[in-house]
PDB file of C-alpha atoms in Angstrom:
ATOM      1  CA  UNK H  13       0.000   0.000   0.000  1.00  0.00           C
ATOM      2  CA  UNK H  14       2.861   2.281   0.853  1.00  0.00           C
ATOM      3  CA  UNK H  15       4.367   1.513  -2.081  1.00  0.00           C
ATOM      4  CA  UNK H  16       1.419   1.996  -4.304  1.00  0.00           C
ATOM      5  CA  UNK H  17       1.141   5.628  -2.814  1.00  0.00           C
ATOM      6  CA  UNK H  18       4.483   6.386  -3.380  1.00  0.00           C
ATOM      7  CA  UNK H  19       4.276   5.991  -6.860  1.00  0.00           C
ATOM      8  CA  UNK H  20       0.995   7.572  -6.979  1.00  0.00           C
ATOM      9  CA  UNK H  21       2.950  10.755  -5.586  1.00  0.00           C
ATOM     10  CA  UNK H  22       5.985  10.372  -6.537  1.00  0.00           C
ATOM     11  CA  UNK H  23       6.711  13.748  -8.161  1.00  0.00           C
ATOM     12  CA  UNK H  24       5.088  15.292  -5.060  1.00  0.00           C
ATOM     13  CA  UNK H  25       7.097  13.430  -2.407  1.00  0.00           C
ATOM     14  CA  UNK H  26      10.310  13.910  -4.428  1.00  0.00           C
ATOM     15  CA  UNK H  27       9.756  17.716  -4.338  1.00  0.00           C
ATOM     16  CA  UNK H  28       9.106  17.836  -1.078  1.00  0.00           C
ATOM     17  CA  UNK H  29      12.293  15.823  -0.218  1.00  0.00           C
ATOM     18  CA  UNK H  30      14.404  17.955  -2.500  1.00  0.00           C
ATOM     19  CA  UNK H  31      13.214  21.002  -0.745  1.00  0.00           C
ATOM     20  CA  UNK H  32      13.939  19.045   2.998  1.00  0.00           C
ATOM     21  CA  UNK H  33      17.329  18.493   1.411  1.00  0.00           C
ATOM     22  CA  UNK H  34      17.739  22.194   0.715  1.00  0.00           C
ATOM     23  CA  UNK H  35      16.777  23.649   3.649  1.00  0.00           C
ATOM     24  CA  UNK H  36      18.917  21.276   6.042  1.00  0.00           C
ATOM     25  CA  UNK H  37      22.028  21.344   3.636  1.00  0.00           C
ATOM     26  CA  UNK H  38      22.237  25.007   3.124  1.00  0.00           C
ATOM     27  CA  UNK H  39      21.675  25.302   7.181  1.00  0.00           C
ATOM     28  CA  UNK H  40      24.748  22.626   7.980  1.00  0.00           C
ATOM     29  CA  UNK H  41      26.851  24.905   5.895  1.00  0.00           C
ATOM     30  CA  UNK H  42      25.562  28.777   7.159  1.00  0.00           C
ATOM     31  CA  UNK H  43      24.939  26.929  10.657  1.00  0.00           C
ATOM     32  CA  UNK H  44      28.754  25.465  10.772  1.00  0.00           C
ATOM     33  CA  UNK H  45      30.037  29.111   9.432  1.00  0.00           C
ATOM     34  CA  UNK H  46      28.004  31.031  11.778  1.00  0.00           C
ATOM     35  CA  UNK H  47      28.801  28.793  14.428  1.00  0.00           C
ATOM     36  CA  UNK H  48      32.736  29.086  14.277  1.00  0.00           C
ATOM     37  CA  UNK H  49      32.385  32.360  14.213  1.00  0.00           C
ATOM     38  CA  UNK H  50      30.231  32.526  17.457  1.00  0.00           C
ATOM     39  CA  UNK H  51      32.599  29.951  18.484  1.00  0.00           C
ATOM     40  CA  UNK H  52      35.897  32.063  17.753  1.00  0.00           C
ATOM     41  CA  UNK H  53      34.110  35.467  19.866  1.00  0.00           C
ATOM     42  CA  UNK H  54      33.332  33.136  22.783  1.00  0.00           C
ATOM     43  CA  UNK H  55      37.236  32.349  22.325  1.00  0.00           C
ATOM     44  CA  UNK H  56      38.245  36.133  22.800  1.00  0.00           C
ATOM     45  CA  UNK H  57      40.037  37.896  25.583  1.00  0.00           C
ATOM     46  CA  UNK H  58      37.233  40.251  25.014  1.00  0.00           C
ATOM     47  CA  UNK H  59      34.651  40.984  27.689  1.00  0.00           C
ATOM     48  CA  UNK H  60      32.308  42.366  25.409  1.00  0.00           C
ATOM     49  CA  UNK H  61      32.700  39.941  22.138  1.00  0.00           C
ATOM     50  CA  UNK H  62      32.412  37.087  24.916  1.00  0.00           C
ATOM     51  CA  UNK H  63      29.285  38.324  26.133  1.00  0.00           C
ATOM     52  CA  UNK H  64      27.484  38.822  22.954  1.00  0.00           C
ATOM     53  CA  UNK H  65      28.699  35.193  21.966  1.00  0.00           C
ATOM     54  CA  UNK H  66      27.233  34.216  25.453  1.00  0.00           C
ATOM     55  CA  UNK H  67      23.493  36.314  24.814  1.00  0.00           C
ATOM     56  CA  UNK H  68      23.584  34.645  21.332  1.00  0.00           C
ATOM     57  CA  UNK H  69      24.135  31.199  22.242  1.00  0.00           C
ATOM     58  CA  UNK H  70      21.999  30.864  25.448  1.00  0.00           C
ATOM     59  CA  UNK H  71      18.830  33.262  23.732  1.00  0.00           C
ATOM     60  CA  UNK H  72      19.114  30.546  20.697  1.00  0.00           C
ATOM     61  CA  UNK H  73      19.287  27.243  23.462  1.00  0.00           C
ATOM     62  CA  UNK H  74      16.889  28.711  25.123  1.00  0.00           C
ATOM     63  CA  UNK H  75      13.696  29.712  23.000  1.00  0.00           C
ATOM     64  CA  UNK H  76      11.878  26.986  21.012  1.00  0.00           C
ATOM     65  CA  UNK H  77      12.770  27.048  17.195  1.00  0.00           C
ATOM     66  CA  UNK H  78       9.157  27.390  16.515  1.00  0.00           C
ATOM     67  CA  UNK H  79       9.101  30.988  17.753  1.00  0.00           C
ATOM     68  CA  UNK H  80      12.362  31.706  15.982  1.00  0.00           C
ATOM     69  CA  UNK H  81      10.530  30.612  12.630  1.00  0.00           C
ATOM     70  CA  UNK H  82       7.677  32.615  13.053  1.00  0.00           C
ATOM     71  CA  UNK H  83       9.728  35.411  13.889  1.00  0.00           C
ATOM     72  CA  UNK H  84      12.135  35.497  10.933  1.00  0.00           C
ATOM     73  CA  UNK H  85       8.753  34.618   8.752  1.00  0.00           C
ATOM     74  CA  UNK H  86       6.544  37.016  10.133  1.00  0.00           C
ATOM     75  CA  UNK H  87       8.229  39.679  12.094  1.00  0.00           C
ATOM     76  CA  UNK H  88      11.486  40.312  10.177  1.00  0.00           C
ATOM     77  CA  UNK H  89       9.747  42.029   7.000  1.00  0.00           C
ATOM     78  CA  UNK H  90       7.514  44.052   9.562  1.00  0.00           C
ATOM     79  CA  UNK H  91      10.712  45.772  11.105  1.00  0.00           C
ATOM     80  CA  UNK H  92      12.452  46.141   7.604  1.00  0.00           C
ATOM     81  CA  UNK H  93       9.158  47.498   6.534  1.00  0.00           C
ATOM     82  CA  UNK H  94       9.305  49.623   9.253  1.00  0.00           C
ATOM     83  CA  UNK H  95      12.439  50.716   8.635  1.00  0.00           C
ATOM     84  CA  UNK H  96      12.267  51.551   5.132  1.00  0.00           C
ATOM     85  CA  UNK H  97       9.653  53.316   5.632  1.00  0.00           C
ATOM     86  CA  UNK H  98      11.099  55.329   8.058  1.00  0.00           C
ATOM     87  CA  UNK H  99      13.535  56.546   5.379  1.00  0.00           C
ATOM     88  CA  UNK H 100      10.788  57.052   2.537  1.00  0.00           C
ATOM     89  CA  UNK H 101      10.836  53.578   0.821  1.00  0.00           C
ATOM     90  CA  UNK H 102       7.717  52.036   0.664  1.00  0.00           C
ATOM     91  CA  UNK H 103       7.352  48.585  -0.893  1.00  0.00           C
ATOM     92  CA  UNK H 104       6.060  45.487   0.630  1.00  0.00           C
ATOM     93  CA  UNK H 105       8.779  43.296   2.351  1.00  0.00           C
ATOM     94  CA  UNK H 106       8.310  39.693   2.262  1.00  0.00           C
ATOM     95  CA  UNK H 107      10.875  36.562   3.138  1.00  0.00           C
ATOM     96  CA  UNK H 108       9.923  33.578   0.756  1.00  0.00           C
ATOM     97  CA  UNK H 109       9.088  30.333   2.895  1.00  0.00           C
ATOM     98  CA  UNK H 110      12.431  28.128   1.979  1.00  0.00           C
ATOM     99  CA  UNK H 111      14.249  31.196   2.625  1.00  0.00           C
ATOM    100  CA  UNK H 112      12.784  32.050   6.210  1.00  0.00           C
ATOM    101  CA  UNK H 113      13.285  27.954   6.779  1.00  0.00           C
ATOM    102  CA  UNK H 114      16.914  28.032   6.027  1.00  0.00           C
ATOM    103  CA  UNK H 115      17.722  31.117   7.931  1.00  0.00           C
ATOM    104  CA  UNK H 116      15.666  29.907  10.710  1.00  0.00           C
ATOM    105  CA  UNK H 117      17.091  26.663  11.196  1.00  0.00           C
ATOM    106  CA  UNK H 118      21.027  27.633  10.647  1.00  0.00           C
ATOM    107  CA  UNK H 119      20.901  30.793  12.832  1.00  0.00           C
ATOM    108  CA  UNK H 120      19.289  27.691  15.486  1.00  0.00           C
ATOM    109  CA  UNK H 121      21.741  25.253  14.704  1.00  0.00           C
ATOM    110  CA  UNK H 122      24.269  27.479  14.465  1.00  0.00           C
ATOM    111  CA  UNK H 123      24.117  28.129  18.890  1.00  0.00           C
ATOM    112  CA  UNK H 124      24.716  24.055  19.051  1.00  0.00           C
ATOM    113  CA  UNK H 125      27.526  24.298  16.732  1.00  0.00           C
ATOM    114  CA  UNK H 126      29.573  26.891  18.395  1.00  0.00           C
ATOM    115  CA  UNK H 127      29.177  24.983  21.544  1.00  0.00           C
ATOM    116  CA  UNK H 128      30.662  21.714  19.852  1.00  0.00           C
ATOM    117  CA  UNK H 129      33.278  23.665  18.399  1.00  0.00           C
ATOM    118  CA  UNK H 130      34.149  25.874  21.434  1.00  0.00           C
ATOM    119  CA  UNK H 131      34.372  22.472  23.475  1.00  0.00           C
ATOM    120  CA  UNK H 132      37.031  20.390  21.101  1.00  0.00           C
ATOM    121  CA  UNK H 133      39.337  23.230  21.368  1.00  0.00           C
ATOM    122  CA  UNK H 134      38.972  23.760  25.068  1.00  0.00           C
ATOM    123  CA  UNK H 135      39.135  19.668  25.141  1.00  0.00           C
ATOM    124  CA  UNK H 136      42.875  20.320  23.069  1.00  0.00           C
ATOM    125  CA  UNK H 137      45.759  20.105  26.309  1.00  0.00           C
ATOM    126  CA  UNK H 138      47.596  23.451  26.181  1.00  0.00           C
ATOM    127  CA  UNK H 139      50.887  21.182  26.685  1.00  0.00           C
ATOM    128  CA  UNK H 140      50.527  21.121  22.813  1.00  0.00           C
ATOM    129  CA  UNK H 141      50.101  24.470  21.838  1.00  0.00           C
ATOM    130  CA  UNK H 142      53.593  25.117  24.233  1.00  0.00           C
ATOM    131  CA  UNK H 143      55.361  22.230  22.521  1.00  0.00           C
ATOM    132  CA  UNK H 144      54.560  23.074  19.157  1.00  0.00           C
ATOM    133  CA  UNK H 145      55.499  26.773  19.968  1.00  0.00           C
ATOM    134  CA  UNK H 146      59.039  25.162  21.219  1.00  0.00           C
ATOM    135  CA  UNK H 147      59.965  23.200  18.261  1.00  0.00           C
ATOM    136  CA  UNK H 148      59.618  27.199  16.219  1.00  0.00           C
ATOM    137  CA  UNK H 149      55.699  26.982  14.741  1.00  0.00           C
ATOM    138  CA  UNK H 150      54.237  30.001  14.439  1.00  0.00           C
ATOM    139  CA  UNK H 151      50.866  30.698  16.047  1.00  0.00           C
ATOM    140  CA  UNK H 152      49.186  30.126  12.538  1.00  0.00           C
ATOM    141  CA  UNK H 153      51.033  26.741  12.363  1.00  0.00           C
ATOM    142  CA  UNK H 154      50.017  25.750  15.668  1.00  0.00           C
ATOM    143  CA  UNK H 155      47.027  26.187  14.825  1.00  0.00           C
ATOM    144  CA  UNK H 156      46.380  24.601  11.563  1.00  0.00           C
ATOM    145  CA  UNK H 157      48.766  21.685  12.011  1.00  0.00           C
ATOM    146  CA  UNK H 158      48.550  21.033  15.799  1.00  0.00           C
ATOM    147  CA  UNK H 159      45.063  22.520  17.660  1.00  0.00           C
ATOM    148  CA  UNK H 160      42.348  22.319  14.224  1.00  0.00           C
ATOM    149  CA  UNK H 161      43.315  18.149  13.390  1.00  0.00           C
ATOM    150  CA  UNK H 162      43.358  16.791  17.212  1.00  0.00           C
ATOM    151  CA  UNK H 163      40.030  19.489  18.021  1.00  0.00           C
ATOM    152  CA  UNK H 164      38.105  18.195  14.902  1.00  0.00           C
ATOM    153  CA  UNK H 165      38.185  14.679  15.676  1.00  0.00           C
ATOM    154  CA  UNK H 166      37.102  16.237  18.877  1.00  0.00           C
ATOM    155  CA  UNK H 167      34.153  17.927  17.634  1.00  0.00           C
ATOM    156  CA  UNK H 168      32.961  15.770  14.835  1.00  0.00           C
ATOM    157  CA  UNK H 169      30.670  13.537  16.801  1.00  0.00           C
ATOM    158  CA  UNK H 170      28.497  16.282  17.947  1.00  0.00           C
ATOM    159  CA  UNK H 171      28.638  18.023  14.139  1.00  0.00           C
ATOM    160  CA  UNK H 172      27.551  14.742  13.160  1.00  0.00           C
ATOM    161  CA  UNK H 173      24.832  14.391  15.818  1.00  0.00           C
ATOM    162  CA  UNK H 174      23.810  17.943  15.022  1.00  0.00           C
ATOM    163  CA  UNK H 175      23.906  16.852  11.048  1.00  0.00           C
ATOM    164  CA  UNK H 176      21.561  14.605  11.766  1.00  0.00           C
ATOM    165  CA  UNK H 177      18.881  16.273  14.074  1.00  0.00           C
ATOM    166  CA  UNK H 178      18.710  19.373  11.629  1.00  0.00           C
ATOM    167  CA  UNK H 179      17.189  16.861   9.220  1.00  0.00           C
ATOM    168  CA  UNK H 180      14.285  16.128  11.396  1.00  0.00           C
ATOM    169  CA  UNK H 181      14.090  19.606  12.757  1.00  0.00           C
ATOM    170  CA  UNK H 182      13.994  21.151   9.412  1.00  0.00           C
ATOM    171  CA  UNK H 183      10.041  19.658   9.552  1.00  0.00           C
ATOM    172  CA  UNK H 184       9.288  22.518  11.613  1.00  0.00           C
ATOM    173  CA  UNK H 185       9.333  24.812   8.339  1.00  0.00           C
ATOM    174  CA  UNK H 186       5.266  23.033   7.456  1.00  0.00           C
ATOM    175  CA  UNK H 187       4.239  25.692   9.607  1.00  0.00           C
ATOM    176  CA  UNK H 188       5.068  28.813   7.420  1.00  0.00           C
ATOM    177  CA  UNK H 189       3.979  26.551   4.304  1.00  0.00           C
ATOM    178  CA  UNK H 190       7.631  25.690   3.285  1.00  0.00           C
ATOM    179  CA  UNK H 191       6.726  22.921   0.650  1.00  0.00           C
ATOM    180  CA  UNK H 192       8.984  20.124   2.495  1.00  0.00           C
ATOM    181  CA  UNK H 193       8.487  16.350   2.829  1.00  0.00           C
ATOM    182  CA  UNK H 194       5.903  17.474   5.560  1.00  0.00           C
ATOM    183  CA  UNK H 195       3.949  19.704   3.617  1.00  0.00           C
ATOM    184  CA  UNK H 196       3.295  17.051   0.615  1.00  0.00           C
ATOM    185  CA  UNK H 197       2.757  14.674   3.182  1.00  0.00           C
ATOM    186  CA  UNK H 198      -0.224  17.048   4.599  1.00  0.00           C
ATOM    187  CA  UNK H 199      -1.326  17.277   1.341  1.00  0.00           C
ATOM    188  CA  UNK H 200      -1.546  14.034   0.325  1.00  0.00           C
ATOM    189  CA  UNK H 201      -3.337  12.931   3.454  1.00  0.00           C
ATOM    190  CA  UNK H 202      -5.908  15.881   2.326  1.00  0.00           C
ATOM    191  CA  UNK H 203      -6.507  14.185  -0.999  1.00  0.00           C
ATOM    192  CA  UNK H 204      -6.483  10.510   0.118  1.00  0.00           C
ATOM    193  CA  UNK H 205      -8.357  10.996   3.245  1.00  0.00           C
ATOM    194  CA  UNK H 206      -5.498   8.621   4.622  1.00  0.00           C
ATOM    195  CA  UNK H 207      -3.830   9.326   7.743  1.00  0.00           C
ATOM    196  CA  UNK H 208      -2.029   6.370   8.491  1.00  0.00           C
ATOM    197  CA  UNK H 209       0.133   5.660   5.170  1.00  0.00           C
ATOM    198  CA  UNK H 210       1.070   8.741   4.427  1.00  0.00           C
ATOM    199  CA  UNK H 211       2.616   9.499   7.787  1.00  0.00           C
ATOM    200  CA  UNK H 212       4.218   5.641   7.942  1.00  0.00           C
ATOM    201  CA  UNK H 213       5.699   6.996   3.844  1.00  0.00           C
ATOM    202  CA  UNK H 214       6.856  10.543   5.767  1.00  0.00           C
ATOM    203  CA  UNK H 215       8.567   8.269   8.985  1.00  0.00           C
ATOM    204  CA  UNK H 216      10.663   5.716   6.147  1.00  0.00           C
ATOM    205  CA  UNK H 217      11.883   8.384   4.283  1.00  0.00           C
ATOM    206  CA  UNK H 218      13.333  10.427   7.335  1.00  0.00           C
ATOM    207  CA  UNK H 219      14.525   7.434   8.748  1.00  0.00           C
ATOM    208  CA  UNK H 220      16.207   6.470   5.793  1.00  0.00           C
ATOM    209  CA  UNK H 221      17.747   9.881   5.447  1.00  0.00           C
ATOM    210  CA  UNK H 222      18.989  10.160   8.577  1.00  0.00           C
ATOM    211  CA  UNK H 223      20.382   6.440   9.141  1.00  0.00           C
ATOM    212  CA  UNK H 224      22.513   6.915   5.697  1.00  0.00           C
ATOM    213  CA  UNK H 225      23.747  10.133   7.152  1.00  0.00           C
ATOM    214  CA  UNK H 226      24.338   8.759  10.123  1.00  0.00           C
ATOM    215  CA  UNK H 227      26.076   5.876   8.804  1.00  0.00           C
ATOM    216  CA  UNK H 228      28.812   8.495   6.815  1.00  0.00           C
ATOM    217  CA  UNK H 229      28.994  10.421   9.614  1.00  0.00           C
ATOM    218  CA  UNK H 230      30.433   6.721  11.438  1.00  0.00           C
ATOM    219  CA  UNK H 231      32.834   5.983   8.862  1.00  0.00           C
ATOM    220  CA  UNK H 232      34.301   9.484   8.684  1.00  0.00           C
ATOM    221  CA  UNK H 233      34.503   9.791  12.232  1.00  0.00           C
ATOM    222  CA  UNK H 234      36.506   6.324  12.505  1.00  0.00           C
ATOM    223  CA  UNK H 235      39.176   7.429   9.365  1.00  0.00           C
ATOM    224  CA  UNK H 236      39.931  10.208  11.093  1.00  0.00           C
ATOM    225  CA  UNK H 237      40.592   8.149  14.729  1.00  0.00           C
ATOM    226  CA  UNK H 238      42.987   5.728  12.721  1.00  0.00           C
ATOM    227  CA  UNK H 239      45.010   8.856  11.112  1.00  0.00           C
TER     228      UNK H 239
END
C-alpha cells in the first residue's frame, strides 16, 4: 500500500524531499560558518565579544525554534518594513518560505555548533600548543597543524549528531507553508483521506535519510581516529 502511494505521488514526495534536502544542507553549511564564528568570539580575551557570543548562544538554546521561525517569517519584514519606511521607501517586504526555513534553522543550529566547536578546542591540552610553539611553529602553524586536526576529531561527533537532528528539525518549516516532505505529506493525506500511510511513507523516508547520514557520519569519524 505504501508503495502503491508512493508511486501515486511520486513527483510530489520527491519535491518535497528535494526542498527538505535544501533547507537542512544550506543550514549545515551557514549553521557550521556562523557557528565558528560565534565559536571564535566566545574564544576572545574580550569581555564584550564574549558576552554577545554568550546572549547569542543561550537566547538561541533557550527559546523553542518554533518561535524563531515565526519570527524570521513574520516579524522580520515588519521591522524592515518599518524601517524603510522610516527613510521614505515604501514597498512590501516579504521573506519567501524556503528562505525564512533556512535562515531559521542555521541561525538555530548554528548556537549548538559553536558549543561543539568551542568544546574540542577547550578539550585540546595546552601542553601542545607550548610544545609546538618550542619546536619554532608560528601561532598560525600551531594552529592549523597542531590545535584544528586533534580538536576536529574532537568535535565531529556532535557536528555529526547535530547533522543529523537538523534533518528532522527542518520539519518545523510546514508551519510557514515551506513545501517540504511534511507539507506534501499534509497534502496528500488531504486528498487521500489517509492518515495512516502517508505518515508511515513521511517516517521511512526520514529514517532512511537520517540512518545513511548517520552511517557516513560513522565511517568518517573512525578514518579520522585511525590517522
Amino acid at each position: 500500500m505504501s508503495s502503491l502511494m508512493f508511486w501515486r505521488f511520486r513527483d510530489e514526495l520527491l519535491s518535497g524531499l528535494g526542498v527538505t534536502l535544501l533547507i537542512s544542507l544550506s543550514a549545515v553549511v551557514i549553521g557550521s560558518i556562523l557557528g565558528l564564528l560565534v565559536a571564535l568570539m566566545h574564544m576572545s580575551h574580550s569581555k564584550i565579544v564574549k558576552a554577545i557570543a554568550a546572549t547569542y548562544v543561550e537566547v538561541l538554546r533557550g527559546t523553542p525554534m518554533i518561535v524563531q521561525l515565526m519570527f524570521v517569517f513574520f516579524s522580520i519584514p515588519i521591522i524592515l518594513q518599518s524601517i524603510l519606511s522610516a527613510i521614505g521607501i515604501r514597498t512590501e517586504v516579504d521573506i519567501p518560505t524556503i528562505v525564512a526555513g533556512i535562515i531559521a534553522v542555521s541561525i538555530n543550529s548554528s548556537a549548538y555548533v559553536s558549543e561543539a566547536i568551542r568544546g574540542g578546542f577547550q578539550s585540546v591540552d595546552k601542553g601542545q600548543t607550548e610544545a609546538a610553539r618550542s619546536l619554532g611553529l608560528s601561532g598560525k602553524m600551531t594552529m592549523r597543524f597542531v590545535i584544528i586536526p586533534q580538536a576536529l576529531k574532537n568535535i565531529w561527533p556532535a557536528l555529526g549528531n547535530e547533522f543529523v537532528a537538523l534533518i528532522k528539525e527542518s520539519s518545523i518549516v510546514l508551519i510557514i507553508g515551506a513545501p517540504d516532505i511534511m507539507y506534501q505529506i499534509n497534502n496528500i493525506r488531504a486528498t487521500t483521506f489517509d492518515g495512516v500511510t502517508p505518515l508511515i511513507i513521511a517516517a521511512i523516508i526520514y529514517f532512511l535519510l537520517t540512518f545513511s547520514l548517520s552511517r557516513i557520519m560513522k565511517y568518517f569519524e573512525g578514518r579520522m581516529k585511525h590517522d
